[in-house]
Short mmCIF file of C-alpha atoms and ligand atoms in Angstrom, two decimals:
data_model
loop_
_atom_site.label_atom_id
_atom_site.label_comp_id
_atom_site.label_asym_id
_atom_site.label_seq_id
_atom_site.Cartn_x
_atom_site.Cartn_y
_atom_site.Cartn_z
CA UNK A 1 120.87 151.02 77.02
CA UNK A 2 123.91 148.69 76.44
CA UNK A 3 123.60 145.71 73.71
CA UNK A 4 124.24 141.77 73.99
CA UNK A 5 126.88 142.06 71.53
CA UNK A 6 128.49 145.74 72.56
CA UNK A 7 132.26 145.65 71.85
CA UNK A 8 131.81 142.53 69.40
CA UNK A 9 133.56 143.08 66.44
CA UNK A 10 132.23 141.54 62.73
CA UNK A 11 134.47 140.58 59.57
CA UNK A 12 131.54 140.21 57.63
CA UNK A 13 132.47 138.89 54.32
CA UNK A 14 128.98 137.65 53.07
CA UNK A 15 127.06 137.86 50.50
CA UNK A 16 123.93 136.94 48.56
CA UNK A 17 121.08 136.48 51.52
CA UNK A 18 122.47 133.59 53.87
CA UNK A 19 125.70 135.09 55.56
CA UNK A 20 123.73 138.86 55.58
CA UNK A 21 120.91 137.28 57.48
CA UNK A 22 123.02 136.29 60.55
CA UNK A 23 125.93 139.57 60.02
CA UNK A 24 122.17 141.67 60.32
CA UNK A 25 121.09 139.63 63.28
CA UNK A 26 124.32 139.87 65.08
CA UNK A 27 124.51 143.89 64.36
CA UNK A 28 120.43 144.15 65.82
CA UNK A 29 122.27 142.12 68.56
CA UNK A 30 124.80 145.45 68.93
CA UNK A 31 128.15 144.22 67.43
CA UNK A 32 130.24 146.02 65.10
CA UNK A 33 129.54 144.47 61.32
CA UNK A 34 132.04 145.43 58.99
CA UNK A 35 130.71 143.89 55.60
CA UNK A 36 133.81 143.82 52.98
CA UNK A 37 132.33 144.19 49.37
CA UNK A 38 135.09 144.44 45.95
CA UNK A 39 135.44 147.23 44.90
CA UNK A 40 133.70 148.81 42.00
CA UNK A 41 130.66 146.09 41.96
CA UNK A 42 129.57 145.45 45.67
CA UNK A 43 127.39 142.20 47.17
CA UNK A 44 125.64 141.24 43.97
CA UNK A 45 122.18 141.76 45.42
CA UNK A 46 122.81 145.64 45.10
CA UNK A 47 121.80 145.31 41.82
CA UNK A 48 119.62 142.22 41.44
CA UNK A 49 115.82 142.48 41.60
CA UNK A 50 115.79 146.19 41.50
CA UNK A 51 113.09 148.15 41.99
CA UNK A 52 114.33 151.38 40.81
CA UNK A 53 117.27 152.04 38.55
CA UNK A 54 120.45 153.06 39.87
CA UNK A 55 119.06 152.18 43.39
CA UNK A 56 120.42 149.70 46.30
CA UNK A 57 117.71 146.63 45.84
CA UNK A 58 115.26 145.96 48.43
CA UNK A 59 117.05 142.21 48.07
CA UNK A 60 120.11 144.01 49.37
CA UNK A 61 118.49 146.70 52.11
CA UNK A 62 116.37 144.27 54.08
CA UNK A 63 119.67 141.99 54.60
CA UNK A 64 122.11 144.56 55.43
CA UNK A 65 120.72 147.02 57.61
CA UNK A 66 122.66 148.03 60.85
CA UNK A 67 126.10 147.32 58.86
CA UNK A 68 129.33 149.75 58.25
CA UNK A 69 130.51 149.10 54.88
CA UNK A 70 134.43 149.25 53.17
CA UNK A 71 135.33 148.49 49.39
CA UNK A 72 138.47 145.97 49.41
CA UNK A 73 140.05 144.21 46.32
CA UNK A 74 141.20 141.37 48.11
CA UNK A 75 143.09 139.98 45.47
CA UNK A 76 145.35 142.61 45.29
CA UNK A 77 148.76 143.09 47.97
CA UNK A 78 147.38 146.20 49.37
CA UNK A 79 143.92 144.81 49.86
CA UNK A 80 145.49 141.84 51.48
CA UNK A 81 147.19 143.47 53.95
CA UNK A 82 143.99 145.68 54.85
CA UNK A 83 142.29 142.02 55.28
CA UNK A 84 145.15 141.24 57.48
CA UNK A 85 144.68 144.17 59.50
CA UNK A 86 140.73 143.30 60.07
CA UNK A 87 141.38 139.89 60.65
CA UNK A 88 143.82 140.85 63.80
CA UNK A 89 141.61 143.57 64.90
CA UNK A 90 137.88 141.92 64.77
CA UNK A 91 136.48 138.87 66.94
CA UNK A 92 134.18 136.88 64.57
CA UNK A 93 134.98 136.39 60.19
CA UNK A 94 131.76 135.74 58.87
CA UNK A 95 132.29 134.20 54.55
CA UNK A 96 129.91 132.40 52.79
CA UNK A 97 132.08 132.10 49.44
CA UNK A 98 132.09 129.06 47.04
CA UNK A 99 134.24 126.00 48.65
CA UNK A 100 137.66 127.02 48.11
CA UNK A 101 137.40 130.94 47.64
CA UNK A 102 138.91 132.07 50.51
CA UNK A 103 141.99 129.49 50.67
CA UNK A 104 142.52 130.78 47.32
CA UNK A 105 142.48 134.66 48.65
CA UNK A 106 145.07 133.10 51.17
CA UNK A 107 143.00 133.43 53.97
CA UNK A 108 143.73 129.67 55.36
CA UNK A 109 142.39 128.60 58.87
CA UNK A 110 146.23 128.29 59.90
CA UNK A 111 146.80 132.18 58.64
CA UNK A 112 144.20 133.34 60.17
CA UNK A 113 144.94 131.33 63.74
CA UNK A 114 148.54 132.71 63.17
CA UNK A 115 147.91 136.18 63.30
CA UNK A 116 144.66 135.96 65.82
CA UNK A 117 144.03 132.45 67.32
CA UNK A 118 141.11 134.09 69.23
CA UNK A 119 139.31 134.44 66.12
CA UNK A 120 136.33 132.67 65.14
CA UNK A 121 135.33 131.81 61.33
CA UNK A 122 132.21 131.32 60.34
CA UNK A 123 130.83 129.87 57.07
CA UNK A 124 127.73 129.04 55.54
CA UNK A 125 128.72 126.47 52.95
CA UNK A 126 126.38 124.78 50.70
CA UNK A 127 127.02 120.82 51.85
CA UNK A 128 128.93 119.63 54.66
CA UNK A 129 132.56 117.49 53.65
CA UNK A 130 131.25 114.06 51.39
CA UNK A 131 130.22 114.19 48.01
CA UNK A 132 129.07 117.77 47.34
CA UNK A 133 131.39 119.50 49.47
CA UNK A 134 132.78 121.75 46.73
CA UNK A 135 129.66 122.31 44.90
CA UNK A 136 128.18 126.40 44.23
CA UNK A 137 124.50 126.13 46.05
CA UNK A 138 121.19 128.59 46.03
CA UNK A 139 118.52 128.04 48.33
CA UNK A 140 116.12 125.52 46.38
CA UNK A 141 119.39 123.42 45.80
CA UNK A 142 119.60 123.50 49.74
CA UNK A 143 115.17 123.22 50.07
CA UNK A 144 115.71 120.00 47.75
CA UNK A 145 118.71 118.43 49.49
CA UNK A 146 117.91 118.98 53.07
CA UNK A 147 114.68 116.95 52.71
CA UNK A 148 111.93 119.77 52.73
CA UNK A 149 111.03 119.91 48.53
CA UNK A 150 110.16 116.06 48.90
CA UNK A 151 108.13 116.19 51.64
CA UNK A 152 106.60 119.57 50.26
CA UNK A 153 103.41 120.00 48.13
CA UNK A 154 100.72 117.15 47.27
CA UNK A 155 100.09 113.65 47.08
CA UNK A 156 99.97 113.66 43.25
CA UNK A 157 102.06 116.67 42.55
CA UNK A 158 105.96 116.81 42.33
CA UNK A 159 107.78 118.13 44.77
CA UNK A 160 107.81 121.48 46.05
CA UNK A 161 110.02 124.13 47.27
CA UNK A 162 108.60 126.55 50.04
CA UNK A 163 108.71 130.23 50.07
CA UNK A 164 109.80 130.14 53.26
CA UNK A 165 113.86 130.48 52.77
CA UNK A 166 115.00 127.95 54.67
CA UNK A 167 118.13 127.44 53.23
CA UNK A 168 119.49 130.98 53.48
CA UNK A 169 118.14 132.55 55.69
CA UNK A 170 117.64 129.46 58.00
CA UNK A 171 121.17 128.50 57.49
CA UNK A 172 121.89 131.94 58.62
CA UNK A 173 120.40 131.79 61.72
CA UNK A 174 121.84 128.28 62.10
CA UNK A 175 125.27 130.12 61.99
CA UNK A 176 124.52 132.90 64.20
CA UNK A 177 123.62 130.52 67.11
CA UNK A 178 126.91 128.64 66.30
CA UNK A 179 129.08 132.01 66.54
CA UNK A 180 127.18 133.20 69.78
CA UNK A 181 128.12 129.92 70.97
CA UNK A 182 132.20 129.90 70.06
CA UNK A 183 132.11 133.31 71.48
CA UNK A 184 130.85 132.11 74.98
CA UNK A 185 133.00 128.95 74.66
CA UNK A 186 136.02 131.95 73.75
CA UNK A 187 135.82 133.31 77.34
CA UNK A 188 136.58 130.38 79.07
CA UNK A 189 139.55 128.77 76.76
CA UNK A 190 140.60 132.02 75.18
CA UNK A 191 140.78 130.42 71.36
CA UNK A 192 138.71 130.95 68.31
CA UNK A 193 137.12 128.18 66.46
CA UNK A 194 135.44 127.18 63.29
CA UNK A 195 132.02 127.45 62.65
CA UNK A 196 130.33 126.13 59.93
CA UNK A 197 126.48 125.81 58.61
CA UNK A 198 125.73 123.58 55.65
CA UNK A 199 122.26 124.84 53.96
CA UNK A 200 121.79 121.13 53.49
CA UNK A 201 122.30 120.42 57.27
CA UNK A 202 120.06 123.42 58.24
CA UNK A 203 117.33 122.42 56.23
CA UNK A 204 117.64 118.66 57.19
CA UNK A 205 117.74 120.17 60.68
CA UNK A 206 114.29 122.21 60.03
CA UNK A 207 112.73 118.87 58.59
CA UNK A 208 113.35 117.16 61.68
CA UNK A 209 110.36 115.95 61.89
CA UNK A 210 109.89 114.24 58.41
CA UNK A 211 112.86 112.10 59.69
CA UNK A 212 110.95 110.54 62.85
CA UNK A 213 107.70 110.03 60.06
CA UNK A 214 109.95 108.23 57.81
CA UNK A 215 111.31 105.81 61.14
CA UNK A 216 107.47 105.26 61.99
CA UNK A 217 106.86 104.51 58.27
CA UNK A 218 109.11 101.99 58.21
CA UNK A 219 108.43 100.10 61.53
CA UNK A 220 104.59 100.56 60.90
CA UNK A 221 104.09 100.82 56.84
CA UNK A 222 101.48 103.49 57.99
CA UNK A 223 101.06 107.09 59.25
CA UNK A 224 97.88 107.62 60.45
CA UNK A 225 97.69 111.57 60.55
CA UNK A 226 98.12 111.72 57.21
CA UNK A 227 96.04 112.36 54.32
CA UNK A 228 97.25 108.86 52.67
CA UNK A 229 95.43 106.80 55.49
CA UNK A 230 93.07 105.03 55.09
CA UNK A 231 92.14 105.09 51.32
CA UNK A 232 95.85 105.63 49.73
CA UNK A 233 98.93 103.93 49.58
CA UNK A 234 102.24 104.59 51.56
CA UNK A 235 105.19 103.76 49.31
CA UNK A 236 108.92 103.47 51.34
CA UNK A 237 109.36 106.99 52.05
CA UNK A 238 107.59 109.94 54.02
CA UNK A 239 105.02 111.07 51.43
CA UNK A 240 103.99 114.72 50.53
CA UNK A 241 101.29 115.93 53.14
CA UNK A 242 99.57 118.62 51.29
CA UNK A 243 98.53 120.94 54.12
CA UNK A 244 98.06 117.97 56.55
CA UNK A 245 99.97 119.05 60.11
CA UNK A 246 101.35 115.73 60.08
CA UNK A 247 102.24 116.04 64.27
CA UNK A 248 99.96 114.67 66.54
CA UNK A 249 97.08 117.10 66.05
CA UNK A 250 95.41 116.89 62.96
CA UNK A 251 94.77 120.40 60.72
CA UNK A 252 94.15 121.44 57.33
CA UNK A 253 93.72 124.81 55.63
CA UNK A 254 89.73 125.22 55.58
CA UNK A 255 87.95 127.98 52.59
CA UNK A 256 86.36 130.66 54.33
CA UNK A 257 83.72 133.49 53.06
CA UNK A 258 85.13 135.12 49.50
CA UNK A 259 87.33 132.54 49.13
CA UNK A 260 85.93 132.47 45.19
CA UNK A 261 87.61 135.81 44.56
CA UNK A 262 90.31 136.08 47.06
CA UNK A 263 92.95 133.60 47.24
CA UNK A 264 93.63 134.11 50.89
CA UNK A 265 90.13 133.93 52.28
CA UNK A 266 91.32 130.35 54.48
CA UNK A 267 92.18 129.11 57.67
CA UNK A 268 94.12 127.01 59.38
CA UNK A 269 92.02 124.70 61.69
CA UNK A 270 93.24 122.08 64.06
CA UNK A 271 90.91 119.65 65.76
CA UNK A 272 93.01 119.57 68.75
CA UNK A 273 92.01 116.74 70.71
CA UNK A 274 91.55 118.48 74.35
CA UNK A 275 88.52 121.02 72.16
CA UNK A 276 87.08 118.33 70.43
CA UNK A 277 83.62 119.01 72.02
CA UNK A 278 84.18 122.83 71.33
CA UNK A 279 84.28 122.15 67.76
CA UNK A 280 81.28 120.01 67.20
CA UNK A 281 79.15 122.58 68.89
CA UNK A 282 80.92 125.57 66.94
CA UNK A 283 79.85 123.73 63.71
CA UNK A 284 76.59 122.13 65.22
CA UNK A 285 77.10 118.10 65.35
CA UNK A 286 77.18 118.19 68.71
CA UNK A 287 75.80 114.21 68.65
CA UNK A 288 79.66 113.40 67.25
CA UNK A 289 80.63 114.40 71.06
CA UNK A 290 79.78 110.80 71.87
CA UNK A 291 79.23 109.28 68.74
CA UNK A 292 81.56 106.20 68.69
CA UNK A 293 82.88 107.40 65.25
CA UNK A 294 84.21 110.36 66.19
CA UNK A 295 84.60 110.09 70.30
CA UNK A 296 88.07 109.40 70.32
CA UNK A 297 91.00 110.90 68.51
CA UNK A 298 92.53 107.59 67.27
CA UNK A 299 88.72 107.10 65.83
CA UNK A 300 88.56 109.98 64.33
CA UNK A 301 91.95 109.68 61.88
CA UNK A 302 89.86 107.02 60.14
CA UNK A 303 87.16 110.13 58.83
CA UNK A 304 89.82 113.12 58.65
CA UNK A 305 88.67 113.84 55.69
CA UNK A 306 84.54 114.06 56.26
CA UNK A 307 85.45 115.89 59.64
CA UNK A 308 87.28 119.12 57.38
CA UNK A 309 84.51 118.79 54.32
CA UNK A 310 81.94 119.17 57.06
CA UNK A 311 84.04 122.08 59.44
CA UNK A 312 84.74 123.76 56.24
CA UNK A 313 81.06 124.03 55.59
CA UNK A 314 80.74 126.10 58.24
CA UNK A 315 84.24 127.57 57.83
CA UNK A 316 82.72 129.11 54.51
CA UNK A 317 80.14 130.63 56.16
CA UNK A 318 82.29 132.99 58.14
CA UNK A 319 85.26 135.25 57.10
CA UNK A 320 88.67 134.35 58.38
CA UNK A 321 88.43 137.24 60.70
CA UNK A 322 85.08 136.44 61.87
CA UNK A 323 85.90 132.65 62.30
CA UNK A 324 89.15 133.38 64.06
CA UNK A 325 86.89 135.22 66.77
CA UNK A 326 84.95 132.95 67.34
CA UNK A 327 87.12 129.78 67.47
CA UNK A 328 89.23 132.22 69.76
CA UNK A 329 86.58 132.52 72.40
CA UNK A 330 86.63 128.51 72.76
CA UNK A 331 90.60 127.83 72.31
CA UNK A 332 90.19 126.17 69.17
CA UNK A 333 94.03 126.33 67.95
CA UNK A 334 93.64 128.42 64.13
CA UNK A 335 95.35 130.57 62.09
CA UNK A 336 94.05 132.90 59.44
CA UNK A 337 96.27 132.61 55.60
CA UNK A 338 97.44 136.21 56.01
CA UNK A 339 98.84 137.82 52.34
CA UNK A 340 101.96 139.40 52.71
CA UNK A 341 99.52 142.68 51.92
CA UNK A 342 98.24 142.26 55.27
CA UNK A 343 101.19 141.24 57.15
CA UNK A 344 102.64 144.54 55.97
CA UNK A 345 99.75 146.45 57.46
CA UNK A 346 99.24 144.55 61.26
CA UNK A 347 99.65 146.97 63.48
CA UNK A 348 100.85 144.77 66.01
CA UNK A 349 103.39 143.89 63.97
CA UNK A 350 104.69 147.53 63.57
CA UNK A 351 103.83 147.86 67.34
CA UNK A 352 106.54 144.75 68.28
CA UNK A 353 109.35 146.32 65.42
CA UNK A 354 108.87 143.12 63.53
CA UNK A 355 107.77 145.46 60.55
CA UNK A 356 109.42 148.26 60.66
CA UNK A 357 109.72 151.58 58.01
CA UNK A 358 112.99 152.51 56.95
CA UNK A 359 114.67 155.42 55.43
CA UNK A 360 117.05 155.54 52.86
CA UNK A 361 119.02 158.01 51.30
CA UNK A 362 118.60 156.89 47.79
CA UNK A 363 115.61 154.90 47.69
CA UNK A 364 113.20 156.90 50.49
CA UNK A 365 111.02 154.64 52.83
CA UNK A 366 110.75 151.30 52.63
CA UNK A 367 109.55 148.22 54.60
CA UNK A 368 111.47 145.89 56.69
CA UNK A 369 111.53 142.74 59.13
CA UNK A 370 113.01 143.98 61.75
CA UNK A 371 114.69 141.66 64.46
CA UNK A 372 112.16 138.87 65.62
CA UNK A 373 114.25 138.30 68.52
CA UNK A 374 113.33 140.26 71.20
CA UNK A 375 115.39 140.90 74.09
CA UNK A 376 114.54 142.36 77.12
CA UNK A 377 118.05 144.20 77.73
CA UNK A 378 119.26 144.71 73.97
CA UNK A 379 116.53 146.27 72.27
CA UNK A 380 116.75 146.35 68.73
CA UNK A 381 117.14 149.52 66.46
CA UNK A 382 116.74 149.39 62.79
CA UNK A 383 119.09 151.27 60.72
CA UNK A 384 119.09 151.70 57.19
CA UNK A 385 121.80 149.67 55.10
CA UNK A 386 125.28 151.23 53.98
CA UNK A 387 126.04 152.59 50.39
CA UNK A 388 128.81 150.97 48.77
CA UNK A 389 131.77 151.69 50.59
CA UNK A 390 129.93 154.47 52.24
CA UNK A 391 132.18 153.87 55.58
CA UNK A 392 136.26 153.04 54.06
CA UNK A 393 137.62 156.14 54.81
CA UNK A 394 135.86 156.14 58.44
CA UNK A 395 137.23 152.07 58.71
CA UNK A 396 140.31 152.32 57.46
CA UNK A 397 141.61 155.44 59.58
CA UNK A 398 140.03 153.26 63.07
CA UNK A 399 142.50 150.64 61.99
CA UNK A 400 145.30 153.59 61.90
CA UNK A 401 145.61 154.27 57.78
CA UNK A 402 146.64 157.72 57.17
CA UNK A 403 144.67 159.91 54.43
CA UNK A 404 148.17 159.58 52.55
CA UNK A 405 147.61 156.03 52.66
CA UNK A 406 143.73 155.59 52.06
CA UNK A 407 144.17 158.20 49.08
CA UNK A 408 147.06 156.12 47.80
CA UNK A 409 144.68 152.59 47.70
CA UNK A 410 142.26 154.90 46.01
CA UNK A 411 144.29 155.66 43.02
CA UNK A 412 145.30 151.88 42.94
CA UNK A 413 141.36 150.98 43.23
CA UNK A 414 142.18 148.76 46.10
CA UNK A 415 139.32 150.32 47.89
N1 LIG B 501 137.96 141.32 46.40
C1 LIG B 501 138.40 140.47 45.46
N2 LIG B 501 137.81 139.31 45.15
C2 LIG B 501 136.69 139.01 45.83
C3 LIG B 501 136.16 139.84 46.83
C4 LIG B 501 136.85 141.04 47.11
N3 LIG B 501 136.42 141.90 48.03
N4 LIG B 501 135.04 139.29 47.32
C5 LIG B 501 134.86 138.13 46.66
N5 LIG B 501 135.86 137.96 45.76
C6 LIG B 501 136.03 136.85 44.84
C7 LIG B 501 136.24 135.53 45.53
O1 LIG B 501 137.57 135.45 46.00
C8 LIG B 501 135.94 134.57 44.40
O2 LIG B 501 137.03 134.49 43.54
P1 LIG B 501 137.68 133.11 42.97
O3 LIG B 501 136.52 132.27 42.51
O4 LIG B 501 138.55 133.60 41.86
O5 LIG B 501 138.41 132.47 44.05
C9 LIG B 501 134.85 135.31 43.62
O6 LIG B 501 134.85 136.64 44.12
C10 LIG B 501 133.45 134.81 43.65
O7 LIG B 501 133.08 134.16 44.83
P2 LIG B 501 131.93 133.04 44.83
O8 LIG B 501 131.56 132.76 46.23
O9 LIG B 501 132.38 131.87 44.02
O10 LIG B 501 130.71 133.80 44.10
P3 LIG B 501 129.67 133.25 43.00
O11 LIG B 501 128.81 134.41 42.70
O12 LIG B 501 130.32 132.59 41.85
O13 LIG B 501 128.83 132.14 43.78
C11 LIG B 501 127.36 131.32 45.51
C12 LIG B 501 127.77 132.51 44.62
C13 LIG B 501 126.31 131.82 46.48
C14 LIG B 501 126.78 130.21 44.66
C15 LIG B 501 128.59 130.81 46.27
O14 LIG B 501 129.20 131.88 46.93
C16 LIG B 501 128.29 129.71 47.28
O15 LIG B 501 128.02 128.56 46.93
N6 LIG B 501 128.32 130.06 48.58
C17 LIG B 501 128.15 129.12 49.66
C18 LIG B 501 126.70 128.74 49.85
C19 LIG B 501 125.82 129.92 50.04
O16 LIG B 501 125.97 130.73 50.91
N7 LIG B 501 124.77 129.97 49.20
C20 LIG B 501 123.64 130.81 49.40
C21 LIG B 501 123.82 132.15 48.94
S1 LIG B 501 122.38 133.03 49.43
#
């Protein structure tokens, strides 16, 4: 079967997590990714957080999977011109260097529209242009700037960064949906384009909704849904929420049987308004059905709190398993706090190719996320990450090196 992205052709000069997450999405899509590493060292997460010695990190195999891979010193004339040579022959440069880094390699917008205006290049930068534009940024930087770390954790905690990684590998899908988009826009006016991601945008972009809260604060000094109201005090910005949902249906994370000795025995309950009468007979008040008190959702933000104590009495009574069955059978929205333990052994999950085994050459089997994208026509198939360099010689003779050549840039440890 044929891909989206068959014929697509990737520069893919990222590293770290943010630019791999959307080079691997676009290869599960079916182009052609090309990832660039220097010579001699490789994408830095090769070697960081390793498992076993001498082996490609899991950091670095569960970004780069579906990828060809070519050592290049850019820096140096031959490596240049090999860089040249990619640039003219691929559709979409992918870079998420420091501010600056690839103007320095020479690789200018104008050089690059010179010798292929229908290319398209894509960067993940830290900050948009203003006053961090040339600043170095990791993900918490990007989790603290976009909005998310002070809106994050509880009431009378400091602020808190998620594990969730928004900034990198949100930002990377941020920029795959940007290049998907220049390449459609390409077919019509025949040009390439810029495309850039700021983890601070992407993250400001994924805390969308802390940004309407902190309108209504200031128009109404008030947000009812959350766990300030009625007893605290709002200050001038959109407090921390704890595990509040803070949208218009109120939740909270519930304990549930074992939850002494296991620290995921919880659940997610929301007392959406439309099951209301569901839930008091699930936890047996059935009088708050029409008990003025609790009859209404606008009456009930005033006693959030006595609502959870008493569902989580009943909550605790149940495992999360057992509770998610039985909420299930009346629609009650929940979730169960799955451990990344059990995530890893769903078997739906394996079913879908969300989690998805692996092997590898060096390391043996492994565990993935596959693509959680599905498409209908463009199925996805996981293959293991490249070696360093594993593909140069293969690369370089498609682009019409000789082995004279490629053994030459060997000695000179361009490649
Ligand atoms: N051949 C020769 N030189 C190469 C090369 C190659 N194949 N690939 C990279 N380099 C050089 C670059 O040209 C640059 O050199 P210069 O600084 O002399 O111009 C150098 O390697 C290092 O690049 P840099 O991006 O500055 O790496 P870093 O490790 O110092 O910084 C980040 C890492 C992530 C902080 C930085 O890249 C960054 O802020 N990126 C943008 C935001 C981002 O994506 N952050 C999230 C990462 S998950």
């Amino acid at each position: 079967m044929s891909k989206a992205l068959d014929g697509v052709k990737i520069l893919d000069f990222t590293h770290v997590q943010s630019g791999p997450t959307c080079t691997q999405l676009l290869a599960w899509f079916g182009a052609d990714v090309i990832k660039v590493e220097r010579a001699g060292e490789g994408d830095a997460t090769r070697g960081q957080l390793r498992d076993i010695p001498g082996v490609d990190s899991l950091y670095f195999t569960m970004l780069n999977h579906n990828k060809r891979s070519i050592t290049l010193d850019t820096k140096k004339p031959r490596g240049r011109e090999v860089l040249d040579t990619l640039i003219k022959e691929c559709d979409v440069l992918v870079e998420n260097f420091a501010p600056g880094a690839l103007d320095r390699m020479g690789i200018t917008w104008e050089h690059i529209q010179k010798i292929n205006p229908r290319m398209i290049l894509a960067s993940v930068k830290g900050f948009g242009p203003g006053p961090y534009e040339d600043c170095k940024v990791y993900e918490n930087v990007a989790q603290c700037a976009g909005g998310s770390a002070s809106t994050t954790g509880f009431d009378d905690g400091p602020p808190m960064v998620t594990g969730a990684q928004i900034g990198d590998s949100g930002t990377g899908l941020h920029l795959a949906t940007g290049i998907i988009a220049a390449l459609y826009q390409r077919t019509m006016t025949g040009r390439g384009q810029k495309v850039l991601a700021p983890m601070q945008d992407a993250v400001l972009n994924l805390c969308r909704v802390k940004l309407r809260d902190q309108q209504r604060l200031e128009r109404t000094h008030t947000l009812h849904e959350y766990p300030q109201y009625p007893d605290g005090k709002f200050g001038d910005s959109v407090p921390r929420a704890g595990n509040s949902s803070g949208g218009g249906q109120p939740g909270s994370i519930l304990k549930c049987k074992g939850w002494e000795t296991d620290p995921n025995a919880y659940i997610y309950f929301i007392t959406q308004a439309a099951v209301w009468p569901a839930v008091c007979k699930v936890i047996g008040e059935e009088d708050w059905i029409e008990d003025e008190a609790y009859k209404t959702p606008q009456a009930r933000l005033l006693h959030l709190k006595p609502i959870f104590d008493r569902i989580e009495k009943w909550t605790m009574t149940k495992t999360k398993y057992e509770a998610m069955d039985i909420l299930n059978k009346y629609d009650i929205p929940c979730g169960p706090i799955l451990s990344m333990k059990e995530i890893a052994e769903e078997p739906a999950l394996r079913a879908t190719g969300t989690i998805v085994e692996v092997d590898h050459p060096t390391r043996g089997k492994y565990l993935t996320v596959g693509n959680p994208i599905k498409l209908s026509d463009s199925p996805t198939d996981v293959t293991r990450s490249p070696l360093l360099g594993e593909h140069t010689e293969e690369v370089l003779t498609q682009l019409g090196y000789s082995a004279d050549d490629i053994a030459q840039m060997r000695q000179e440890r361009v490649i």
